[in-house]
Amino acid sequence: MLIGLLGGGQLGRMLALAGSTLGLRFRALDHNAEAPVRTVAELITAEFDDLNALERFAEGLDVASFEFENVPAESVRFLNERVPVFPPPEALEWGQDRLLEKSFFQRLGIQTARFSAVRSIQDLERSAGEIGLPAVLKTRRLGYDGRGQFILRTEEDISTAWNSIGSPLLILESFVPFERELSILAVRGRKGDTAFYPVVENRHEAGILRLSLAPAPGLSAALQASAEDYAIRVLEALDYVGLLAIEFFLYEGQLYANEFAPRVHNSGHWTIEGAETSQFENHLRAILGLPLGSTAALGHSAMINLIGTLPDPIAVLEMKDTHLHLYDKAPRPGRKLGHITIRRPDPESREIAVVQIHNLLRG
Amino acid sequence: MLIGLLGGGQLGRMLALAGSTLGLRFRALDHNAEAPVRTVAELITAEFDDLNALERFAEGLDVASFEFENVPAESVRFLNERVPVFPPPEALEWGQDRLLEKSFFQRLGIQTARFSAVRSIQDLERSAGEIGLPAVLKTRRLGYDGRGQFILRTEEDISTAWNSIGSPLLILESFVPFERELSILAVRGRKGDTAFYPVVENRHEAGILRLSLAPAPGLSAALQASAEDYAIRVLEALDYVGLLAIEFFLYEGQLYANEFAPRVHNSGHWTIEGAETSQFENHLRAILGLPLGSTAALGHSAMINLIGTLPDPIAVLEMKDTHLHLYDKAPRPGRKLGHITIRRPDPESREIAVVQIHNLLRG
């Protein structure tokens, strides 16, 4: 079986590694000739909107998927006329625009921060009055890892924000003074079967995920159930196939959906060692119509992203029961270069290991 | 880092998959253009004794290893003049000849079956008298998966055996009426650090490994210690670097060393899911001079080889907590095409799962 992947970053690389174990072969399309997937898949180097390249890419594929959120929806539709594409292109379209995404959540009865479309500075001023400050002004499209965001704390920030990222395609969201950031990974097969990983706690710095704790420490069964209920609504509304991630804020005991990603997700990397079946294998099982694998956690895991620079691998590997993942990318500030996963029998020993790794990374 | 592998079969494929996770790149040399490693490594298609190909293969490698036992020792020596090769070429040479191997065990004080070199039918008659029957006549070189072996039960079998595999390069070994077949996987780093996996029980049919149980059920600490003691002797005598497997017969509470393999080993495939660090990752850590990873078992695992034909993957993946590994090889009788690993909390539930998988494979 030959699987096509739009995008050849670390997510594609980890999909290809998981799928190679199952005897699958991969072809990726990416504009970067040095894309991390290149050593474990056939790589076609081209832009996503290059229709000739898409034709070549599609030839002989059994199924296609995407590992990058900002693939043009038209390219995915073009591909979908030639080969089955999962998740469905609609999921990509709803997820690519923060306003559509929030409206979609709202329509499904999933709680979100208050939000308003912003097309002009007048819109912004009015919305800021209605929603109240602090609030976050965001570009509707192409924002990731905290890019294209501006926090408004006082009325003076309105013009600064507008001058910084002003455009007709913005959204203003009330700032949720969250206690924790959480995410759930859900997977749905071609027959509508579903499975859910335990809810994960995520810690970001400068908008980039730094740490995931899985399962989230001390999370109630009620919150797990609430996250699964929200995930089911999204999965069914989109007739979704594949892995889906939804990120939440936890505030006063309630989940506020922030965004969803119609793909494997950074907050699921822990599943490679920390769950019975990894998110990567389960995504592939789903899109191939194979039975889904168990999402049960094996102990208590933590995933620490390696961003910008790499630590001495010897120091990392000297730590007991530490799993180092490197994506074969050139170091660059803010770039995700790899991650470390640890798996421990209880949350307390996990906490100790996380501190040890943070100390190691700092010095 | 670029790692060279002599041989591109499933062992090379699993080494490349494990190493890709660590950000390593691979180049393999194999005579088969369809070698299983081809989708996850650069493949040079050539015979092992093609010196021009070996030159090209060696260029730019950081370190080289082999995943196939019957690589010509001269090729490994040629390569070793250009790039560090681990395990040491001597290990390959001792392991390639059953007579040298048994003599080597004997010299290290490691118990083996009685054995004698056989160069003629007269040698065979005399040795059969000395060693007693039943005994096993084997070719000294190039035997694997039970090929090149003949069991002598009565004196009449002597001439039949000679007519079947007679040559000046044979060994006669007394038949050990073993209760169990066991193996130990040991790994030694470049600084002489060592680690040992729990002893595994192996079941063969027609000379081919069918099932490994890890840890071996009900194995005493004394036998584990004895296997580790034997492994240390081999590792140190060869100044070994990398993963080593030793296969034993268990008879009347004693270990009889049968053979060693200076490479990752089929009886270690369970370590991918069943141990904290897989044999593949630990082999790579060893040859790269990185710290060795924990060899602790995670529960009780079983590895079932898929030989000759493949089961319906849906039926396999429907079984709870079952890990399917396929090597992307064309089915052929007697060919190892993949394996299944299951990991259970206790030996009893492992036993039940093994029966279920056997029933599934039977049809």
XYZ file of C-alpha atoms in Angstrom:
726
model
C 0.000 0.000 0.000
C 1.264 3.456 -0.936
C 0.156 6.369 1.234
C 0.433 9.964 0.061
C 1.200 12.770 2.489
C 0.764 16.451 1.742
C 3.584 17.917 3.798
C 6.829 16.242 4.768
C 7.693 17.715 8.172
C 8.256 15.833 11.401
C 4.605 14.776 11.511
C 4.968 13.162 8.098
C 8.241 11.610 9.171
C 6.645 10.040 12.243
C 3.661 8.853 10.176
C 6.036 7.185 7.707
C 8.033 5.577 10.506
C 4.887 4.216 12.161
C 3.486 3.043 8.844
C 6.712 1.397 7.690
C 6.397 -0.921 10.672
C 3.049 -1.990 9.211
C 4.690 -2.629 5.834
C 3.285 0.542 4.228
C 5.136 2.783 1.786
C 4.948 6.567 1.659
C 5.196 9.403 -0.832
C 5.243 12.990 0.384
C 4.850 16.333 -1.349
C 6.682 19.275 0.177
C 8.284 22.456 -1.148
C 11.397 21.743 0.919
C 13.900 19.322 -0.629
C 15.329 18.834 2.867
C 11.941 17.980 4.419
C 12.380 15.607 7.394
C 10.345 12.895 5.668
C 12.878 12.525 2.840
C 14.870 9.641 4.343
C 11.833 7.451 5.038
C 9.570 8.237 2.064
C 9.692 9.149 -1.592
C 9.678 12.948 -1.713
C 8.253 15.084 -4.507
C 9.588 18.607 -4.118
C 6.973 21.095 -5.286
C 4.564 23.748 -4.087
C 1.166 22.502 -2.894
C -0.613 24.394 -5.693
C 1.499 22.881 -8.479
C -1.176 20.820 -10.235
C 1.298 18.914 -12.394
C 3.167 17.869 -9.291
C -0.120 16.914 -7.608
C -0.946 14.702 -10.607
C 2.394 12.914 -10.299
C 1.954 12.709 -6.545
C -1.496 11.098 -6.858
C -0.407 8.411 -9.309
C -0.628 4.971 -7.768
C -1.596 6.145 -4.267
C -4.028 3.976 -2.304
C -5.027 6.815 -0.014
C -3.779 10.311 0.788
C -3.648 12.460 3.889
C -2.077 15.732 5.006
C 0.214 16.524 7.889
C 0.240 20.291 7.456
C -2.739 22.465 8.236
C -2.194 25.203 5.726
C -2.299 23.131 2.572
C -4.591 25.040 0.166
C -8.058 23.489 0.337
C -8.271 23.604 -3.474
C -5.199 21.374 -3.718
C -6.792 18.873 -1.380
C -10.010 18.937 -3.423
C -8.040 18.461 -6.655
C -6.292 15.483 -5.072
C -9.550 14.091 -3.711
C -10.874 13.769 -7.273
C -8.024 11.342 -7.977
C -7.558 9.390 -4.741
C -9.470 9.152 -1.434
C -8.228 11.850 0.967
C -8.716 11.623 4.732
C -9.464 13.552 6.892
C -12.175 15.094 4.686
C -11.161 18.360 2.974
C -13.992 20.158 4.816
C -12.156 19.583 8.099
C -9.158 21.390 6.700
C -11.295 24.298 5.537
C -13.117 24.746 8.830
C -9.852 24.476 10.714
C -7.929 26.921 8.521
C -10.013 29.924 9.481
C -10.292 30.830 13.157
C -13.631 32.538 12.620
C -15.179 29.547 10.818
C -13.622 27.251 13.416
C -15.061 29.146 16.391
C -18.457 29.476 14.673
C -18.370 25.752 13.954
C -17.681 24.984 17.632
C -20.497 27.332 18.606
C -22.921 25.685 16.205
C -22.118 22.294 17.758
C -22.775 23.603 21.278
C -19.101 23.498 22.204
C -18.151 26.253 24.604
C -15.559 28.791 23.377
C -14.282 32.189 24.412
C -16.496 35.055 23.221
C -15.385 36.130 19.742
C -16.163 38.556 16.988
C -15.072 39.016 13.379
C -12.870 42.082 12.851
C -12.588 43.630 9.398
C -11.605 47.204 10.299
C -10.338 49.287 13.199
C -13.943 50.366 13.787
C -14.929 46.693 14.112
C -12.037 46.224 16.503
C -13.048 49.163 18.684
C -16.679 48.029 18.826
C -15.756 44.375 19.439
C -13.328 45.303 22.192
C -16.167 47.173 23.881
C -18.566 44.249 23.557
C -16.161 41.447 24.452
C -14.202 43.405 27.005
C -10.475 43.508 27.660
C -8.164 41.721 27.927
C -8.788 40.126 24.550
C -6.687 38.547 21.839
C -6.614 39.804 18.268
C -5.658 37.042 15.849
C -5.298 36.625 12.114
C -8.036 34.284 10.924
C -5.705 32.285 8.664
C -2.139 30.947 8.656
C -1.476 31.532 12.323
C 0.348 28.792 14.207
C 2.718 28.480 17.153
C 1.460 31.838 18.436
C 2.232 33.794 15.258
C -0.218 36.447 14.121
C -1.556 37.147 17.621
C -1.722 40.312 19.708
C -2.984 40.571 23.278
C -4.999 43.733 24.011
C -4.882 44.675 27.668
C -5.945 48.345 27.564
C -7.794 50.544 25.091
C -4.465 52.066 24.048
C -3.458 48.665 22.691
C -6.226 48.790 20.069
C -4.417 51.053 17.618
C -1.052 49.380 18.315
C -2.598 45.989 17.574
C -4.270 47.267 14.438
C -1.034 48.814 13.204
C 0.762 45.564 13.923
C -1.510 42.960 12.315
C -4.439 44.982 10.934
C -6.230 43.368 7.972
C -9.796 42.576 6.893
C -9.410 38.985 8.131
C -9.110 39.109 11.880
C -10.908 37.729 14.886
C -11.063 39.198 18.378
C -11.439 36.699 21.185
C -11.964 37.356 24.856
C -8.910 36.383 26.844
C -9.637 33.282 28.907
C -7.559 33.504 32.099
C -7.119 29.764 31.944
C -5.825 27.582 34.731
C -4.567 24.975 32.339
C -4.325 24.217 28.629
C -5.599 20.775 27.699
C -6.020 18.785 24.519
C -7.749 15.639 23.464
C -6.747 13.368 20.614
C -9.596 11.479 19.035
C -9.598 9.086 16.122
C -12.433 7.903 13.909
C -12.298 5.017 11.438
C -13.929 4.677 8.052
C -16.839 2.783 9.584
C -17.481 5.481 12.181
C -15.732 3.663 15.028
C -14.048 6.042 17.466
C -11.368 6.011 20.156
C -10.068 8.687 22.496
C -6.710 9.169 24.169
C -6.587 10.459 27.727
C -6.755 14.253 27.920
C -3.297 15.854 27.952
C -2.081 18.973 29.753
C 0.011 21.288 27.580
C 2.344 24.104 28.553
C 3.285 26.699 25.969
C 5.966 29.371 25.997
C 5.918 32.199 23.471
C 3.047 30.399 21.756
C 5.021 27.198 21.158
C 4.203 23.924 22.883
C 6.982 23.051 25.324
C 5.595 20.265 27.473
C 2.734 17.783 27.436
C 1.740 15.687 30.441
C -0.282 12.596 29.587
C -2.627 11.835 31.148
C -3.181 15.394 32.467
C -2.458 15.315 36.212
C -5.497 15.010 38.442
C -8.038 15.352 35.652
C -11.552 14.332 36.622
C -13.489 11.670 34.765
C -16.126 14.333 34.132
C -13.688 16.531 32.205
C -12.437 13.534 30.201
C -16.061 12.751 29.356
C -16.750 16.366 28.420
C -13.703 16.489 26.121
C -14.758 13.224 24.474
C -18.302 14.501 24.048
C -17.007 17.641 22.291
C -14.690 15.527 20.127
C -17.548 13.252 19.065
C -19.585 16.263 17.967
C -16.753 17.489 15.733
C -15.979 14.014 14.372
C -19.592 13.317 13.469
C -20.365 16.762 12.075
C -17.476 16.381 9.637
C -17.952 12.641 8.982
C -14.318 12.666 9.982
C -11.796 9.911 9.303
C -8.363 9.992 10.934
C -6.833 11.627 13.960
C -8.226 14.900 15.291
C -6.812 17.114 18.041
C -8.848 19.709 19.948
C -7.150 22.220 22.219
C -9.007 23.592 25.234
C -8.603 26.143 27.959
C -9.668 24.984 31.395
C -11.270 27.840 33.329
C -13.379 27.516 36.453
C -13.861 23.804 35.851
C -15.112 24.267 32.283
C -13.560 23.443 28.922
C -13.339 26.242 26.353
C -12.447 24.942 22.898
C -9.683 27.050 21.385
C -8.904 25.269 18.137
C -8.833 21.935 16.427
C -6.216 20.397 14.171
C -7.389 17.900 11.525
C -4.173 15.885 11.707
C -1.750 14.197 14.062
C -0.653 16.680 16.690
C 2.370 17.706 18.708
C 0.464 17.087 21.941
C 0.175 13.419 20.870
C 3.860 12.611 20.408
C 3.906 10.964 23.845
C 1.710 8.178 22.422
C 4.692 6.619 20.589
C 6.005 5.215 23.860
C 3.212 6.175 26.231
C 0.139 4.542 24.686
C -0.659 1.057 23.485
C -1.041 2.415 19.917
C 0.557 5.672 18.779
C -1.461 8.530 17.273
C 0.502 7.972 14.052
C -0.414 4.300 13.762
C -4.032 5.025 14.683
C -4.286 7.769 12.058
C -3.035 5.303 9.437
C -5.299 2.526 10.680
C -8.245 4.943 10.433
C -7.591 6.200 6.911
C -6.913 2.659 5.650
C -10.151 1.303 7.110
C -8.282 -0.954 9.546
C -9.509 -1.557 13.113
C -8.424 1.180 15.524
C -5.823 0.278 18.133
C -6.116 0.695 21.878
C -5.575 4.260 23.079
C -4.805 3.187 26.653
C -1.918 5.006 28.334
C 1.041 2.976 29.590
C 1.832 4.760 32.834
C 2.352 8.510 33.060
C 4.236 10.184 30.235
C 5.695 13.578 29.527
C 6.782 14.981 26.168
C 9.288 17.837 26.097
C 9.827 19.653 22.797
C 13.368 20.464 21.684
C 13.144 23.925 20.166
C 15.822 25.958 18.379
C 18.867 24.117 19.665
C 19.638 20.523 20.521
C 21.023 19.233 23.788
C 23.995 16.871 23.980
C 22.416 13.520 23.077
C 24.745 11.694 25.466
C 23.410 13.685 28.427
C 19.820 12.953 27.363
C 20.381 9.249 26.761
C 22.214 8.855 30.056
C 18.935 9.643 31.805
C 17.114 6.451 32.662
C 14.153 5.494 30.444
C 14.316 8.556 28.231
C 13.293 8.400 24.599
C 14.976 10.856 22.250
C 13.346 11.763 18.939
C 15.251 13.905 16.440
C 13.714 15.107 13.200
C 16.921 15.563 11.170
C 16.315 19.329 10.809
C 18.916 22.101 10.841
C 18.766 24.110 14.117
C 17.118 27.547 13.879
C 15.573 29.699 16.611
C 11.980 28.682 17.382
C 12.179 25.571 15.198
C 10.913 22.236 16.512
C 13.928 19.952 16.126
C 12.903 16.958 18.178
C 11.320 15.861 21.404
C 11.961 13.743 24.452
C 9.413 11.374 25.928
C 9.605 9.873 29.378
C 7.220 7.296 30.798
C 6.986 6.750 34.512
C 4.779 4.603 36.761
C 3.175 7.558 38.584
C 2.677 11.330 38.248
C 5.164 12.087 41.043
C 8.134 10.348 39.416
C 7.111 11.905 36.107
C 7.262 15.344 37.726
C 10.792 14.655 39.002
C 11.951 13.465 35.579
C 10.516 16.581 33.899
C 12.481 18.808 36.266
C 15.647 16.818 35.550
C 15.182 17.193 31.812
C 14.476 20.900 32.102
C 17.663 21.333 34.125
C 19.590 19.384 31.517
C 18.166 21.473 28.663
C 18.942 24.720 30.472
C 22.578 23.916 31.038
C 25.184 10.778 11.255
C 25.216 8.232 8.429
C 25.264 4.555 9.395
C 26.237 1.840 6.926
C 24.619 -1.577 7.032
C 25.919 -4.641 5.238
C 22.682 -6.417 4.453
C 19.266 -4.871 3.907
C 16.798 -7.463 5.189
C 14.210 -7.017 7.909
C 16.906 -6.627 10.543
C 18.384 -3.722 8.599
C 14.909 -2.301 8.090
C 14.160 -2.376 11.810
C 17.588 -0.889 12.602
C 16.890 1.964 10.168
C 13.428 2.563 11.634
C 14.789 2.654 15.187
C 17.684 4.873 14.157
C 15.541 7.282 12.148
C 13.726 8.094 15.374
C 17.097 9.189 16.754
C 17.657 11.380 13.677
C 20.180 8.998 12.081
C 20.436 8.245 8.364
C 21.199 4.874 6.821
C 22.858 3.393 3.766
C 22.621 -0.337 3.116
C 24.439 -2.686 0.752
C 22.506 -5.706 -0.457
C 22.460 -7.800 -3.613
C 18.650 -7.567 -3.710
C 17.195 -4.404 -5.254
C 13.941 -5.210 -3.428
C 15.624 -5.555 -0.027
C 13.195 -4.588 2.780
C 15.438 -1.720 3.886
C 15.009 0.124 0.582
C 12.137 2.395 1.647
C 13.853 3.648 4.810
C 17.494 3.854 3.722
C 19.658 4.568 0.717
C 20.280 1.180 -0.925
C 23.363 0.225 -2.937
C 22.576 -2.933 -4.889
C 25.722 -5.037 -5.202
C 27.329 -8.265 -4.040
C 29.173 -8.097 -0.712
C 32.495 -8.892 -2.407
C 32.210 -6.087 -4.989
C 35.083 -3.875 -3.804
C 34.083 -0.932 -5.971
C 30.624 -1.015 -4.456
C 32.132 -1.304 -0.960
C 34.234 1.795 -1.673
C 31.116 3.741 -2.678
C 29.238 2.327 0.289
C 31.968 3.407 2.745
C 32.144 6.989 1.495
C 30.917 9.417 4.130
C 29.814 6.798 6.662
C 30.307 7.591 10.337
C 30.176 3.953 11.361
C 29.222 0.642 9.762
C 27.621 -2.556 10.979
C 26.173 -5.719 9.491
C 22.777 -7.311 9.851
C 23.556 -10.521 7.987
C 25.829 -13.200 9.395
C 27.230 -14.558 6.175
C 28.846 -11.397 4.871
C 32.350 -12.444 3.733
C 34.811 -11.605 6.504
C 37.215 -10.156 3.915
C 34.571 -7.624 2.875
C 34.134 -6.563 6.473
C 37.905 -6.215 6.897
C 38.121 -4.182 3.677
C 35.386 -1.922 4.988
C 36.994 -1.681 8.423
C 40.093 -0.093 6.827
C 37.851 2.757 5.669
C 35.330 3.238 8.461
C 34.899 1.829 11.998
C 32.891 -1.420 11.848
C 31.075 -2.828 14.869
C 30.682 -5.580 16.024
C 34.364 -6.417 15.436
C 35.009 -8.493 12.285
C 36.470 -11.266 14.484
C 33.011 -11.859 15.964
C 31.685 -12.497 12.500
C 34.486 -14.922 11.711
C 34.093 -16.940 14.910
C 30.365 -17.040 14.453
C 30.451 -18.059 10.785
C 32.006 -21.448 11.432
C 30.221 -23.808 13.800
C 33.466 -25.576 14.684
C 35.307 -22.354 15.554
C 32.213 -21.152 17.421
C 31.916 -24.288 19.568
C 35.690 -24.327 20.199
C 35.474 -20.675 21.178
C 32.663 -21.397 23.665
C 34.710 -24.315 25.036
C 37.821 -22.176 25.456
C 35.758 -19.645 27.458
C 34.440 -22.375 29.769
C 30.922 -22.139 28.313
C 29.161 -25.498 28.294
C 28.183 -26.899 24.884
C 27.070 -30.238 23.443
C 29.963 -32.627 22.747
C 31.261 -32.001 19.239
C 33.844 -33.147 16.770
C 35.152 -31.924 13.414
C 34.151 -34.154 10.500
C 36.182 -34.090 7.280
C 35.404 -37.557 5.888
C 33.005 -40.449 6.323
C 35.703 -42.156 8.414
C 35.750 -39.103 10.722
C 31.984 -39.273 10.884
C 31.965 -42.972 11.828
C 34.603 -42.481 14.501
C 32.961 -39.320 15.904
C 29.545 -40.980 16.023
C 31.115 -43.760 18.090
C 32.796 -41.294 20.471
C 29.924 -38.846 20.834
C 27.153 -41.422 20.666
C 23.808 -41.259 18.904
C 21.525 -39.448 18.459
C 23.765 -36.712 17.111
C 23.450 -33.875 14.610
C 25.664 -33.520 11.570
C 25.899 -29.917 10.434
C 27.721 -27.949 7.783
C 30.238 -25.700 9.524
C 29.382 -22.661 7.399
C 26.349 -20.957 5.844
C 23.766 -22.916 7.798
C 20.802 -20.981 9.154
C 17.148 -21.581 9.956
C 17.888 -25.326 10.217
C 19.412 -25.672 6.743
C 22.442 -27.934 6.287
C 21.588 -30.191 9.243
C 20.999 -33.917 9.515
C 19.968 -35.810 12.640
C 21.622 -39.218 13.042
C 19.530 -41.584 15.142
C 20.973 -44.987 14.188
C 24.228 -46.181 12.636
C 22.410 -46.654 9.345
C 21.886 -42.896 9.197
C 25.631 -42.285 8.947
C 25.966 -43.079 5.257
C 22.633 -41.408 4.433
C 23.761 -38.250 6.200
C 27.134 -38.309 4.461
C 25.497 -38.788 1.091
C 23.136 -35.908 1.865
C 25.522 -33.198 3.127
C 28.988 -34.859 3.032
C 31.898 -32.373 2.688
C 35.264 -31.731 4.340
C 33.680 -28.951 6.441
C 31.259 -30.568 8.848
C 30.739 -30.814 12.571
C 29.061 -33.608 14.490
C 27.346 -32.577 17.702
C 25.720 -34.774 20.310
C 21.959 -34.292 20.310
C 20.878 -32.432 23.445
C 17.381 -33.675 24.379
C 16.565 -30.175 25.565
C 13.573 -29.186 27.646
C 13.601 -25.671 26.308
C 15.449 -23.432 23.869
C 16.507 -20.129 25.374
C 18.424 -17.088 24.210
C 19.968 -14.058 25.773
C 20.478 -10.695 24.119
C 23.422 -8.740 25.453
C 24.776 -5.377 24.389
C 28.181 -3.806 24.998
C 29.085 -0.179 24.368
C 32.319 1.309 23.074
C 33.491 1.985 26.632
C 32.883 -1.620 27.722
C 29.551 -0.916 29.427
C 27.127 -3.828 29.196
C 23.403 -4.516 29.522
C 21.365 -7.722 29.303
C 17.781 -8.370 28.326
C 15.799 -10.989 30.214
C 16.355 -14.522 28.888
C 13.810 -15.487 26.233
C 12.232 -18.854 25.496
C 12.153 -19.748 21.795
C 10.138 -22.347 19.966
C 11.268 -23.498 16.523
C 9.499 -25.545 13.885
C 11.415 -27.054 10.984
C 14.448 -25.123 12.185
C 12.751 -21.725 11.956
C 11.908 -19.589 14.973
C 8.142 -19.429 15.421
C 7.584 -18.023 18.883
C 9.551 -16.157 21.556
C 8.290 -15.643 25.098
C 9.966 -12.796 26.939
C 10.832 -13.100 29.750
C 11.009 -16.910 29.507
C 8.239 -18.280 31.760
C 9.338 -19.343 35.223
C 13.035 -18.858 34.592
C 15.144 -18.841 37.762
C 17.399 -15.944 38.667
C 20.262 -18.442 38.687
C 19.736 -19.276 34.996
C 19.482 -15.579 34.102
C 22.769 -15.022 35.949
C 24.381 -17.991 34.201
C 23.306 -16.725 30.763
C 24.628 -13.249 31.562
C 27.894 -14.727 32.815
C 28.345 -16.629 29.543
C 27.450 -13.534 27.530
C 30.025 -11.427 29.388
C 32.728 -13.969 28.581
C 31.945 -13.766 24.868
C 31.613 -9.974 24.867
C 34.921 -9.459 26.631
C 36.862 -12.096 24.706
C 35.917 -10.354 21.466
C 36.141 -6.782 22.821
C 32.649 -6.725 21.397
C 30.624 -3.609 20.564
C 26.934 -3.895 19.678
C 24.190 -6.394 20.242
C 24.993 -10.084 20.642
C 22.586 -13.012 20.832
C 23.471 -16.407 22.277
C 21.157 -19.374 21.835
C 21.085 -22.095 24.474
C 19.537 -25.467 25.093
C 18.225 -26.011 28.611
C 18.794 -29.581 29.729
C 18.626 -30.876 33.292
C 18.804 -27.352 34.655
C 21.968 -26.466 32.707
C 22.555 -24.116 29.779
C 24.302 -25.560 26.717
C 25.409 -22.838 24.306
C 24.374 -23.728 20.760
C 25.396 -20.685 18.751
C 25.848 -16.958 18.883
C 24.827 -14.283 16.409
C 26.934 -11.092 16.282
C 23.964 -8.922 15.364
C 20.407 -8.037 16.281
C 18.370 -11.215 16.462
C 14.907 -12.540 15.675
C 14.468 -13.576 19.314
C 14.809 -9.879 20.240
C 12.006 -8.436 18.099
C 9.729 -8.374 21.157
C 11.920 -5.587 22.585
C 10.370 -3.010 20.201
C 7.213 -2.926 22.309
C 8.204 -5.153 25.206
C 11.333 -3.474 26.576
C 12.171 0.042 27.637
C 14.751 0.245 24.811
C 14.610 -2.005 21.740
C 17.510 -4.230 20.687
C 17.731 -2.123 17.518
C 18.114 1.172 19.357
C 20.577 -0.360 21.812
C 22.701 -1.781 19.003
C 22.875 1.689 17.449
C 23.557 3.364 20.781
C 26.403 0.883 21.332
C 28.122 1.286 17.965
C 27.793 5.094 18.141
C 29.352 5.265 21.614
C 26.117 6.546 23.158
C 24.926 5.440 26.615
C 23.039 2.139 26.541
C 19.306 2.241 27.232
C 17.429 0.282 29.851
C 16.804 -3.355 28.915
C 13.953 -3.755 31.407
C 10.927 -5.684 30.167
C 7.519 -3.972 30.136
C 5.262 -6.797 31.208
C 5.255 -10.194 29.533
C 5.625 -10.275 25.757
C 5.353 -12.831 23.016
C 6.652 -12.552 19.449
C 5.086 -14.746 16.760
C 6.850 -14.941 13.396
C 4.786 -14.708 10.212
C 6.335 -17.231 7.856
C 5.527 -17.961 4.217
C 2.075 -16.403 4.101
C 0.435 -13.399 5.700
C -2.763 -13.378 7.743
C -5.585 -10.917 7.110
C -4.268 -7.733 8.781
C -7.800 -6.767 9.855
C -8.163 -9.963 11.875
C -4.790 -9.364 13.524
C -5.418 -5.702 14.302
C -8.861 -6.455 15.697
C -7.150 -8.349 18.510
C -6.628 -6.091 21.483
C -3.120 -4.739 22.054
C -1.520 -6.555 19.143
C 1.400 -5.065 17.265
C 1.779 -6.059 13.641
C 5.135 -5.753 11.892
C 5.384 -6.377 8.151
C 8.671 -6.335 6.275
C 7.352 -5.470 2.791
C 8.594 -8.778 1.349
C 6.890 -10.943 -1.291
C 5.386 -14.112 0.259
C 7.344 -17.333 -0.352
C 7.282 -20.609 1.586
C 9.566 -20.533 4.613
C 10.223 -16.793 4.259
C 10.017 -14.511 7.301
C 7.490 -11.876 6.204
C 6.681 -10.172 9.476
C 5.926 -10.735 13.113
C 3.328 -10.002 15.741
C 4.160 -8.828 19.242
C 1.781 -8.881 22.147
C 2.503 -7.476 25.594
C 0.441 -8.550 28.578
C 0.596 -7.858 32.334
C 1.246 -11.493 33.325
C 2.384 -14.816 31.810
C -1.145 -16.306 32.006
C -2.823 -13.666 29.848
C 0.166 -13.835 27.482
C -0.413 -17.576 27.112
C -4.076 -17.003 26.242
C -3.194 -14.363 23.647
C -0.618 -16.652 22.026
C -3.257 -19.370 21.628
C -5.654 -16.830 20.098
C -3.053 -15.684 17.590
C -2.131 -19.235 16.676
C -5.793 -20.018 16.046
C -6.087 -16.915 13.897
C -2.979 -17.802 11.873
C -4.203 -21.348 11.322
C -7.258 -20.010 9.580
